Each structure stands twice: as C-alpha cells, then as structure tokens.
Amino acid sequence: MEGPPLRVLLRPLSGADDVDDAALDLGWRLDRHWDASDERPYEDLYVDEQHDDAALTTTISYVDDTYIGARYLVVRGPRAREVADDARALLPTVGFDEAVAVLDAAADATARAAAVPPVALAAVEGEGARATAALREAARRGDDAVRRAIVRAATYTGWPELRTLLVELQEGAEDSDVRRLAAAALEGLRLQDAQEGR
C-alpha cells in the first residue's frame, strides 16, 4: 500500500543539474517538466524505472520552490522509502536534526521564519511529532512572521501532527491574519483529504 509522499530536502546549492545526474545513476526517467509560474514552482517529474511491474511505479518530483526558499524532492509510490533513501545517498541533503539545530540557533524572528520550512521538509516519516514540537517552540518564541511560516510548512507536509499545530494557531494566535491563514490551511487540507479519499 502506498503511504504519504516522502520529502528529501536538498542543500541550498544543490539543484536541477544534481538531480539530473542522480536520475541517470538511479534509473529515473524525466517524464514532465513545468517552469515556475505564479501558480506553481519549477518542477521536474521523474519516473523510477528500476522495476517493470507497473504496481511498483514510483515518481520523484524535483521542486525548486522560491515561495518557501527550498529545493526538495517529493517521492510518491509503493517504493517511496527505498527511492528516497537512494536519493539521500547520492544527493547533498539536509537532515532533520541539522534543520532543527539551525532553527534552535536562529538569533531572531527573521532567521527563525527562514528556518521553519527546512524543519518540515527534512523530517522523515515518523518524525512528525518531533517536527511539531520544534515548530511549536518556534511559534512560542517567534513573532507572526514565524507563525505564518509554520502555517505554510504545515500545509506542505499535511502531517496529522502538524495539523494539531494549525488548530492551535487558528484558535490561539493573537494576530487575526495568522488565525485566518491557519483556518484556510486546515480547510485546504480537508479538501485534499476528501479528494484523495482519506
């Protein structure tokens, strides 16, 4: 059974050329490409061709997302964990503990807001509770820019643990804009769940 998509956060200087090189080594075929626009970030969609069995088809999206300032892979399919591990072995990536350390060391709210997306994107399956704890602490220490960054990060991952943080921000944030954004994010995630039959 296919689980949730897995994300692999790339180091800031890594990009499309690095992913193309890894794709050649790992047997990924470039299937589609989208240029960045107002509606979507730059994306290259690869298909893992290591298995002839269509039931094992796994896709890899390389995303250069200027909205959150990160480059990452989104791996979907029954072999997502194996493919993500292979990508981590070949590409320069940021691990979860490193991302949390950067967030914890951030000297001010601007640096904390910039460090929020890497925490959400670098966490692997099973680290949702740890990511939520780190982001909850950042929300407590931060200002509204940090809280808005947390809403965006929670929307990207869709983890149940981060949804609880969205509810907390919707109900308890002092800033009405943060409350509104959290409510809109929760509604968007509910609609996505309904479309995917969850």
Coordinates of C-alpha atoms in Angstrom, one line a residue:
M1 CA 0.0 0.0 0.0
E2 CA 1.2 3.5 -0.9
G3 CA 1.9 5.8 2.1
P4 CA 2.1 9.6 2.2
P5 CA 4.7 11.3 -0.1
L6 CA 8.2 11.5 1.3
R7 CA 10.3 14.6 1.0
V8 CA 14.0 14.9 0.7
L9 CA 15.4 18.4 1.4
L10 CA 18.3 19.4 -0.8
R11 CA 21.2 21.6 0.3
P12 CA 20.8 25.2 -0.9
L13 CA 23.5 25.0 -3.6
S14 CA 22.1 21.7 -5.0
G15 CA 19.7 22.0 -7.9
A16 CA 18.3 20.5 -11.1
D17 CA 21.7 19.5 -12.5
D18 CA 22.5 17.5 -9.4
V19 CA 19.1 15.7 -9.6
D20 CA 19.6 15.0 -13.3
D21 CA 22.9 13.4 -12.5
A22 CA 21.4 11.3 -9.7
A23 CA 18.5 10.4 -12.0
L24 CA 20.9 8.9 -14.5
D25 CA 22.6 6.8 -11.8
L26 CA 19.4 5.7 -10.2
G27 CA 17.4 4.8 -13.4
W28 CA 14.9 7.7 -13.2
R29 CA 13.3 8.9 -16.5
L30 CA 12.3 12.5 -16.9
D31 CA 8.6 12.4 -17.6
R32 CA 7.4 16.0 -17.4
H33 CA 8.7 19.5 -16.7
W34 CA 6.9 22.6 -15.5
D35 CA 8.5 26.1 -15.5
A36 CA 7.9 28.3 -12.5
S37 CA 4.8 30.5 -12.7
D38 CA 2.6 32.5 -10.5
E39 CA 0.6 29.3 -9.9
R40 CA 3.3 26.7 -9.3
P41 CA 7.0 26.3 -8.6
Y42 CA 9.6 24.9 -11.0
E43 CA 9.2 21.1 -11.2
D44 CA 10.7 18.1 -12.9
L45 CA 8.8 14.9 -12.7
Y46 CA 10.8 11.6 -12.9
V47 CA 9.6 8.0 -13.0
D48 CA 11.7 5.3 -11.3
E49 CA 12.3 2.7 -13.9
Q50 CA 14.0 0.1 -11.7
H51 CA 11.0 -2.3 -11.9
D52 CA 8.9 -3.5 -14.9
D53 CA 5.9 -4.0 -12.6
A54 CA 3.5 -1.1 -13.0
A55 CA 2.3 -1.7 -9.5
L56 CA 5.7 -0.6 -8.2
T57 CA 5.8 2.7 -10.2
T58 CA 7.3 5.4 -8.1
T59 CA 7.6 9.1 -9.1
I60 CA 10.1 11.7 -8.0
S61 CA 9.4 15.4 -8.3
Y62 CA 12.3 17.8 -8.1
V63 CA 10.8 21.1 -6.8
D64 CA 12.6 24.5 -6.8
D65 CA 10.1 26.4 -4.6
T66 CA 11.0 30.0 -4.4
Y67 CA 7.9 30.7 -2.3
I68 CA 9.4 28.9 0.7
G69 CA 13.0 29.2 -0.4
A70 CA 13.8 25.5 -0.7
R71 CA 14.7 22.8 -3.2
Y72 CA 13.4 19.3 -2.5
L73 CA 12.2 16.0 -3.8
V74 CA 8.7 14.6 -3.3
V75 CA 8.7 10.8 -3.7
R76 CA 5.4 9.0 -4.2
G77 CA 4.6 5.4 -4.7
P78 CA 5.0 1.9 -3.2
R79 CA 8.8 2.1 -3.3
A80 CA 9.0 5.7 -2.0
R81 CA 11.0 4.9 1.1
E82 CA 13.7 2.9 -0.9
V83 CA 13.8 5.6 -3.7
A84 CA 14.1 8.4 -1.1
D85 CA 16.9 6.6 0.7
D86 CA 18.7 6.1 -2.6
A87 CA 18.4 9.8 -3.4
R88 CA 19.7 10.7 0.1
A89 CA 22.7 8.5 -0.6
L90 CA 23.6 10.3 -3.8
L91 CA 22.5 13.9 -3.3
P92 CA 23.7 16.6 -0.9
T93 CA 20.7 16.8 1.6
V94 CA 19.8 18.4 4.9
G95 CA 18.8 16.0 7.6
F96 CA 16.1 16.7 10.2
D97 CA 18.4 17.1 13.2
E98 CA 20.5 19.6 11.3
A99 CA 17.4 21.6 10.3
V100 CA 16.2 21.7 13.9
A101 CA 19.6 22.8 15.1
V102 CA 19.5 25.7 12.7
L103 CA 16.0 26.6 13.9
D104 CA 17.1 26.4 17.5
A105 CA 20.1 28.6 16.9
A106 CA 18.3 31.3 14.9
A107 CA 19.1 34.6 16.6
D108 CA 15.9 36.5 15.6
A109 CA 12.4 36.1 14.2
T110 CA 13.5 36.6 10.6
A111 CA 16.1 33.8 10.9
R112 CA 13.5 31.6 12.7
A113 CA 11.0 32.1 9.9
A114 CA 13.5 31.2 7.3
A115 CA 14.5 28.0 9.2
V116 CA 10.9 26.8 9.5
P117 CA 10.4 25.2 6.1
P118 CA 13.6 23.1 6.3
V119 CA 12.4 21.5 9.6
A120 CA 9.1 20.5 8.0
L121 CA 10.6 19.3 4.7
A122 CA 13.6 17.4 6.2
A123 CA 11.6 15.4 8.7
V124 CA 11.1 11.9 7.5
E125 CA 8.1 9.7 8.2
G126 CA 7.7 9.1 11.9
E127 CA 9.3 12.4 12.9
G128 CA 6.1 14.4 12.6
A129 CA 5.8 14.7 16.4
R130 CA 9.4 15.9 16.8
A131 CA 8.9 18.4 13.9
T132 CA 5.7 19.6 15.6
A133 CA 7.4 20.1 18.9
A134 CA 10.2 22.1 17.3
L135 CA 7.8 24.3 15.3
R136 CA 5.5 24.7 18.4
E137 CA 8.5 26.1 20.3
A138 CA 9.4 28.4 17.4
A139 CA 5.8 29.7 17.4
R140 CA 6.1 30.3 21.1
R141 CA 9.4 32.2 20.8
G142 CA 8.7 33.8 17.4
D143 CA 6.6 36.6 16.0
D144 CA 3.8 36.5 13.5
A145 CA 6.2 36.0 10.5
V146 CA 7.4 32.8 12.2
R147 CA 3.8 31.7 12.7
R148 CA 2.9 32.4 9.1
A149 CA 5.9 30.3 8.0
I150 CA 4.7 27.5 10.2
V151 CA 1.3 27.6 8.6
R152 CA 2.9 27.3 5.1
A153 CA 5.1 24.5 6.3
A154 CA 2.2 22.6 7.9
T155 CA 0.3 22.9 4.6
Y156 CA 3.1 21.5 2.6
T157 CA 3.5 18.3 4.7
G158 CA -0.1 17.7 5.7
W159 CA 1.0 15.5 8.6
P160 CA -1.6 14.9 11.3
E161 CA 0.7 16.1 14.0
L162 CA 1.3 19.5 12.3
R163 CA -2.5 19.8 11.7
T164 CA -2.9 20.0 15.5
L165 CA -0.5 22.9 15.5
L166 CA -2.6 24.6 12.8
V167 CA -5.6 24.2 15.0
E168 CA -3.7 25.8 17.9
L169 CA -2.7 28.7 15.7
Q170 CA -6.3 29.1 14.4
E171 CA -7.7 29.2 17.9
G172 CA -5.0 30.9 19.8
A173 CA -2.8 33.2 17.7
E174 CA -3.1 36.9 18.7
D175 CA -2.8 38.0 15.1
S176 CA -6.0 37.7 13.1
D177 CA -4.0 37.2 9.9
V178 CA -2.3 34.1 11.4
R179 CA -5.7 32.8 12.6
R180 CA -7.2 33.3 9.1
L181 CA -4.3 31.7 7.3
A182 CA -4.4 28.7 9.7
A183 CA -8.1 28.3 9.1
A184 CA -7.7 28.4 5.3
A185 CA -4.8 25.9 5.5
L186 CA -6.9 23.5 7.5
E187 CA -9.8 23.8 5.1
G188 CA -7.4 23.2 2.2
L189 CA -6.1 20.1 3.8
R190 CA -9.6 18.8 4.5
L191 CA -10.5 19.3 0.8
Q192 CA -7.3 17.5 -0.2
D193 CA -8.2 14.6 2.1
A194 CA -11.7 14.4 0.6
Q195 CA -10.3 14.3 -3.0
E196 CA -7.8 11.6 -2.0
G197 CA -10.5 9.6 -0.2
R198 CA -8.9 9.9 3.3

